[in-house]
Coordinates of N, CA and C in Angstrom, one line a residue:
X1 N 172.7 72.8 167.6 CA 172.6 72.4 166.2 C 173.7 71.4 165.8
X2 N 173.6 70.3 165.0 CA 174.3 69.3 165.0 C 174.8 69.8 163.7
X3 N 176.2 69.5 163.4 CA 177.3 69.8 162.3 C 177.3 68.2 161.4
X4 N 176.9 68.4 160.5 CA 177.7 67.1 159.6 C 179.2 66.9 159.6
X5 N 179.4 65.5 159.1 CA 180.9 64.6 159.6 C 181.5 65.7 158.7
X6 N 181.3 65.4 157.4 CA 181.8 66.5 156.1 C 182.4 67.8 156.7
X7 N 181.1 68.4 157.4 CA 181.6 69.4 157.8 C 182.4 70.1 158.5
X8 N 182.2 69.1 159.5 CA 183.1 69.1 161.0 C 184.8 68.8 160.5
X9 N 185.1 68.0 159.7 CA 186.1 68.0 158.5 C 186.9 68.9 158.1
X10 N 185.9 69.6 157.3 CA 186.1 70.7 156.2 C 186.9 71.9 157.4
X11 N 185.6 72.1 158.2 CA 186.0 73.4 159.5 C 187.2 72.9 159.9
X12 N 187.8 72.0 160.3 CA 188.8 71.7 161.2 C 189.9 71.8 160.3
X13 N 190.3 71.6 158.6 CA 191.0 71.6 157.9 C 191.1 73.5 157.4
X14 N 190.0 73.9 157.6 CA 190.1 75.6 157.4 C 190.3 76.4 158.6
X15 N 189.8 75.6 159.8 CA 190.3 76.2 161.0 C 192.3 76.5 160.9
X16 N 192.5 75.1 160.7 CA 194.3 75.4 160.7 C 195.1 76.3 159.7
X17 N 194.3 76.4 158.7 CA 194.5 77.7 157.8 C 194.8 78.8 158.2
X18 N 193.3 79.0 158.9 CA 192.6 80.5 159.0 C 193.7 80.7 159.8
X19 N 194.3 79.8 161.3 CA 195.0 80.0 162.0 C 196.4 80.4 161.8
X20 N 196.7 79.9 161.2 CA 198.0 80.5 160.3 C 198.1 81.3 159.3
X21 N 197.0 82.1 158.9 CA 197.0 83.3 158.0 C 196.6 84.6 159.7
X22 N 196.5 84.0 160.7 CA 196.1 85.2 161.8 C 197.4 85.2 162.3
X23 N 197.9 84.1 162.6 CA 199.1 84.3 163.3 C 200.4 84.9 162.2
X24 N 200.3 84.9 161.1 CA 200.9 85.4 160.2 C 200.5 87.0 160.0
X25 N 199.5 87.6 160.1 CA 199.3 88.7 160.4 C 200.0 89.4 161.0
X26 N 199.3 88.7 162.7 CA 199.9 89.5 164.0 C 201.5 89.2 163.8
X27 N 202.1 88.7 162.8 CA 203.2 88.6 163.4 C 204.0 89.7 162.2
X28 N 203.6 89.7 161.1 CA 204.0 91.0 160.6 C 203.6 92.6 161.2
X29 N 202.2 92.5 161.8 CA 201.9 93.8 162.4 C 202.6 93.8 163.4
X30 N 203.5 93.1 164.3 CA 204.8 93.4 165.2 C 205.8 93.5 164.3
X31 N 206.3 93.1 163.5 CA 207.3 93.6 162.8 C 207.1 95.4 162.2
X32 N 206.4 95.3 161.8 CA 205.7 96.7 161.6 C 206.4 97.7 163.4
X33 N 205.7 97.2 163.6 CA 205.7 98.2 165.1 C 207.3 97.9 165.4
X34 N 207.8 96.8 165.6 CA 209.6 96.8 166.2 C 210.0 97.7 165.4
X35 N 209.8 97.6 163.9 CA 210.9 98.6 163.2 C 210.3 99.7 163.3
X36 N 209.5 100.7 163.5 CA 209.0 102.1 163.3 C 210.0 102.9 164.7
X37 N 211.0 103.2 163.8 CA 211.7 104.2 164.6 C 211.6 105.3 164.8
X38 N 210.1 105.8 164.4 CA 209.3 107.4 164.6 C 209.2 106.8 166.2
X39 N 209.1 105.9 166.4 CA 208.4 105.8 167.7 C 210.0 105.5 169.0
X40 N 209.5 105.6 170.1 CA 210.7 105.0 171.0 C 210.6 103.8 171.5
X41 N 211.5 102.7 171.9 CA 212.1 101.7 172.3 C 210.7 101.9 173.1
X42 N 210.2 102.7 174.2 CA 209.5 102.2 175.1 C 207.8 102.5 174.2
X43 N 207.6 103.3 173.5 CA 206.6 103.2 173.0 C 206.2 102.1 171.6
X44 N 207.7 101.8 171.7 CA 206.8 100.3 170.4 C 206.9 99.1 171.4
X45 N 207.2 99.2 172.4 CA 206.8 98.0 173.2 C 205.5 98.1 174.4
X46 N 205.2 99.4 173.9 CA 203.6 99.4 174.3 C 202.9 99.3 173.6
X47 N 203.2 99.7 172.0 CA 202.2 99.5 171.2 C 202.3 97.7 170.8
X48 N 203.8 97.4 170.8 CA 203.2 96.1 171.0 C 202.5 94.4 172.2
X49 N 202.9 95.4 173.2 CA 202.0 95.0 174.4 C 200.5 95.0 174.0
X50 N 200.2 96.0 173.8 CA 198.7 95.9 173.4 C 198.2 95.6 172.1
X51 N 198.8 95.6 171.1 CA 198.8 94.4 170.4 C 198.6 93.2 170.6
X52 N 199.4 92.8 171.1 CA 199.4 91.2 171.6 C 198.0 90.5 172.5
X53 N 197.3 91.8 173.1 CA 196.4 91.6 173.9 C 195.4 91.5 173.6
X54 N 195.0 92.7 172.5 CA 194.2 92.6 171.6 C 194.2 91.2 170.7
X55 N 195.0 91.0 169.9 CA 194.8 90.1 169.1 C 194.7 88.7 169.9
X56 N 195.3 88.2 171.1 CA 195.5 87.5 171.9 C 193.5 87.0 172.1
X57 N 192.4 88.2 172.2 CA 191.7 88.3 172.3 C 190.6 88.1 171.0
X58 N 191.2 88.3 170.2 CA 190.9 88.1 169.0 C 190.7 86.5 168.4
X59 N 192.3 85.7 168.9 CA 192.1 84.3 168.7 C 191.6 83.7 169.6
X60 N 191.4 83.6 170.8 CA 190.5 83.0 171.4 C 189.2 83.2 171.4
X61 N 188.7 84.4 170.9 CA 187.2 84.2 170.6 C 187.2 83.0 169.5
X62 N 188.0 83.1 168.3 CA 187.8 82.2 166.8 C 188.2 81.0 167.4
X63 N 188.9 80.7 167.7 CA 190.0 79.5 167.7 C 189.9 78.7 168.8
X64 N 189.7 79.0 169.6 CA 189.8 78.3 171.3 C 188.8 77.3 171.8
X65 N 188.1 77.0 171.1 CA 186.7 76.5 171.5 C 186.2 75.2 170.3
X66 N 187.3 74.7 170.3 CA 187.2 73.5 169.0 C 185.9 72.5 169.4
X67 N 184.5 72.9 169.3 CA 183.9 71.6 169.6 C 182.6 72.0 168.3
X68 N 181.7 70.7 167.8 CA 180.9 71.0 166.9 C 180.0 71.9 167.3
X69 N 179.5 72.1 168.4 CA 178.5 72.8 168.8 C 178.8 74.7 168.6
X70 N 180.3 74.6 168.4 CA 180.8 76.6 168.4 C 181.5 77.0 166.7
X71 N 181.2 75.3 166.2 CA 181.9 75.7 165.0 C 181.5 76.7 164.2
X72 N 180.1 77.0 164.3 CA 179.5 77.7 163.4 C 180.0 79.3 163.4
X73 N 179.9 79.2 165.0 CA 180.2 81.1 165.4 C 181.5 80.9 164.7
X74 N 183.0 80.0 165.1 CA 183.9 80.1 165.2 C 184.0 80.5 163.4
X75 N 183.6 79.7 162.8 CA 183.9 80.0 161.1 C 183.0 81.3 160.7
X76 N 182.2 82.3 161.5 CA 181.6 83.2 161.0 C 182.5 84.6 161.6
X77 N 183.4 84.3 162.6 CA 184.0 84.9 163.6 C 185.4 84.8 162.5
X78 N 185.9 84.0 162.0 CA 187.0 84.3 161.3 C 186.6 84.8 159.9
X79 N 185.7 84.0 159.4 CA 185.2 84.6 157.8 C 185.3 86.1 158.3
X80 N 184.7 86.8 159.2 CA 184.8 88.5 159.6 C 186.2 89.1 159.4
X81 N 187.4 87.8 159.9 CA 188.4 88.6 160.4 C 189.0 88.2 159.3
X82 N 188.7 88.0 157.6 CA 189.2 87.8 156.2 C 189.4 86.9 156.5
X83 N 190.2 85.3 157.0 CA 191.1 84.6 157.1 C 190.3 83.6 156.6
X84 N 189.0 83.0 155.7 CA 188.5 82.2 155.2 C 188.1 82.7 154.0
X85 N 188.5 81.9 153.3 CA 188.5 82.7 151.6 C 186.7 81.6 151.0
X86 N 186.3 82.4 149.7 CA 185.3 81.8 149.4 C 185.3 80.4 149.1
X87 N 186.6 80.4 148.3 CA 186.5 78.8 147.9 C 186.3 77.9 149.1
X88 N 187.1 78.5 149.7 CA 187.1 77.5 151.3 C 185.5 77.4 152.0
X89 N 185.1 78.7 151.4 CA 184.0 78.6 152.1 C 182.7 77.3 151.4
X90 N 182.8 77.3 150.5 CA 182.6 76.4 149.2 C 182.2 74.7 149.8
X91 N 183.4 74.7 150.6 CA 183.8 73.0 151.3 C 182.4 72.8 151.9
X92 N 181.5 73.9 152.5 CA 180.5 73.4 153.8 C 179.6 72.7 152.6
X93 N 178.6 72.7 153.5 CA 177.4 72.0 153.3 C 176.4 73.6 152.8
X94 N 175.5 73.6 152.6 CA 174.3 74.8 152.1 C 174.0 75.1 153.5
X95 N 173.8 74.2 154.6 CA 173.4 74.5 155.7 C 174.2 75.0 156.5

């Protein structure tokens, strides 16, 4: 399915957003996990191990695949993961 110029635009300028409200996440939910001193030295660096894996897996599903033809999943795949707000959503086209 072919994306309008507009569009392809719009996504690419919300893409870099979305990208930096996820990476801003994951990077407080490690701060979260370093400081919790209920836990031990070796258990917040498993919890953050797999963190990182997980979410690792998270942005490459959204993010990784910059071409018109994936845009669609890609912006329906982040709208899921909150990081596209409505107004933004606003920018597309009806289609």
């Amino acid at each position: 399915m072919r994306i309008a110029e507009s569009d392809w635009k719009a996504f690419k300028r919300v893409r870099t957003l979305a990208l930096e409200r996820f990476s801003q996440r994951v990077l407080e939910d490690c701060q979260r996990i370093c400081c919790d001193e209920s836990l031990t030295t070796h258990e917040r660096y498993g919890e953050l191990y797999q963190l990182l894996q997980d979410r690792d897996r998270e942005m490459s599903a959204a993010f990784d695949d910059l071409r018109r033809s994936t845009a669609r999943l890609c912006l329906t795949l982040m709208r899921r993961q909150g990081l596209v707000t409505d107004e933004e959503m606003m920018e597309f086209s009806p289609e």
